[in-house]
Amino acid sequence: VKIDGQPINALLEALKTPEDDVRTRAKIELGKHDSAKVIAATKKWIAGLDPKDPAFEHHRLEGLWVHQWHNAPNAELLAQQLRSPKAEARAAATRVLCYWRDRVPDALGLLQKLASDDNQRVRLHAVRAASFFDDAAATDVALAATKLPVDYYLDYVIGETLRQLRPLWRKKLGEGASFANGDPAAARYLLRTLT
């Protein structure tokens, strides 16, 4: 697939190829173009995607990644991907939400919902994203993920997120606050991070 020197529309079409290397090179080449023009063309490209295409969710996700690549948050597109029927798309969008957390309204509330997703990878990314917040309420995101089955990887990320947030939740506990509505299983997760 020809990439170097191609116009924006041709590069966006290259995002439909199955080879990850081609899509990555297309996004790098899009980075050489004016971001405002790329984002405008990307929105038009996404609007023209066929919802009946089996790769529709992936193509739309590529559009979200173009927005991320150009540091141009698109809360509407992000919200659509966070509700995608494809778990892989929800997980990838959750990771993008982490990077845009300071520019997306109610990012912590969105992560709270995602931490209860039926897919473990989505929950893992939501819990990881919570570790970047400077707010004790992020603790509830990590604890929400404990209410569903937890594998080794998710368990590790929950523990590390709770350790990162420890100064915040310890202070709130000292002030009499509770987390996860006082759920005993959640309390065990908190307590096991303490020495």
mmCIF file with all atom_site columns, C-alpha atoms in Angstrom, residues 10-11 38 42 54 67 75 113 117 121 136 148 163-164 178 180 185:
data_model
loop_
_atom_site.group_PDB
_atom_site.id
_atom_site.type_symbol
_atom_site.label_atom_id
_atom_site.label_alt_id
_atom_site.label_comp_id
_atom_site.label_asym_id
_atom_site.label_entity_id
_atom_site.label_seq_id
_atom_site.pdbx_PDB_ins_code
_atom_site.Cartn_x
_atom_site.Cartn_y
_atom_site.Cartn_z
_atom_site.occupancy
_atom_site.B_iso_or_equiv
_atom_site.pdbx_formal_charge
_atom_site.auth_seq_id
_atom_site.auth_comp_id
_atom_site.auth_asym_id
_atom_site.auth_atom_id
_atom_site.pdbx_PDB_model_num
ATOM 1  C CA . ALA A 1 10  ? -6.071  7.880  0.703  1.00 0.00 ? 10  ALA A CA 1
ATOM 2  C CA . LEU A 1 11  ? -4.350  7.502  4.077  1.00 0.00 ? 11  LEU A CA 1
ATOM 3  C CA . VAL A 1 38  ? -6.900  15.496 9.225  1.00 0.00 ? 38  VAL A CA 1
ATOM 4  C CA . THR A 1 42  ? -11.488 11.745 9.699  1.00 0.00 ? 42  THR A CA 1
ATOM 5  C CA . PRO A 1 54  ? -18.016 -6.664 9.712  1.00 0.00 ? 54  PRO A CA 1
ATOM 6  C CA . HIS A 1 67  ? -7.979  11.672 16.983 1.00 0.00 ? 67  HIS A CA 1
ATOM 7  C CA . ALA A 1 75  ? -15.944 12.872 23.385 1.00 0.00 ? 75  ALA A CA 1
ATOM 8  C CA . LYS A 1 113 ? -19.132 1.999  34.717 1.00 0.00 ? 113 LYS A CA 1
ATOM 9  C CA . ASP A 1 117 ? -17.935 -4.324 32.205 1.00 0.00 ? 117 ASP A CA 1
ATOM 10 C CA . ARG A 1 121 ? -9.749  -6.541 29.558 1.00 0.00 ? 121 ARG A CA 1
ATOM 11 C CA . ALA A 1 136 ? -9.898  9.242  46.349 1.00 0.00 ? 136 ALA A CA 1
ATOM 12 C CA . LEU A 1 148 ? -16.908 -9.809 38.947 1.00 0.00 ? 148 LEU A CA 1
ATOM 13 C CA . ARG A 1 163 ? -1.210  1.092  46.181 1.00 0.00 ? 163 ARG A CA 1
ATOM 14 C CA . GLN A 1 164 ? -0.903  4.143  43.929 1.00 0.00 ? 164 GLN A CA 1
ATOM 15 C CA . SER A 1 178 ? -16.151 4.329  53.232 1.00 0.00 ? 178 SER A CA 1
ATOM 16 C CA . ALA A 1 180 ? -17.544 0.496  47.614 1.00 0.00 ? 180 ALA A CA 1
ATOM 17 C CA . ALA A 1 185 ? -14.758 -8.090 49.715 1.00 0.00 ? 185 ALA A CA 1
#
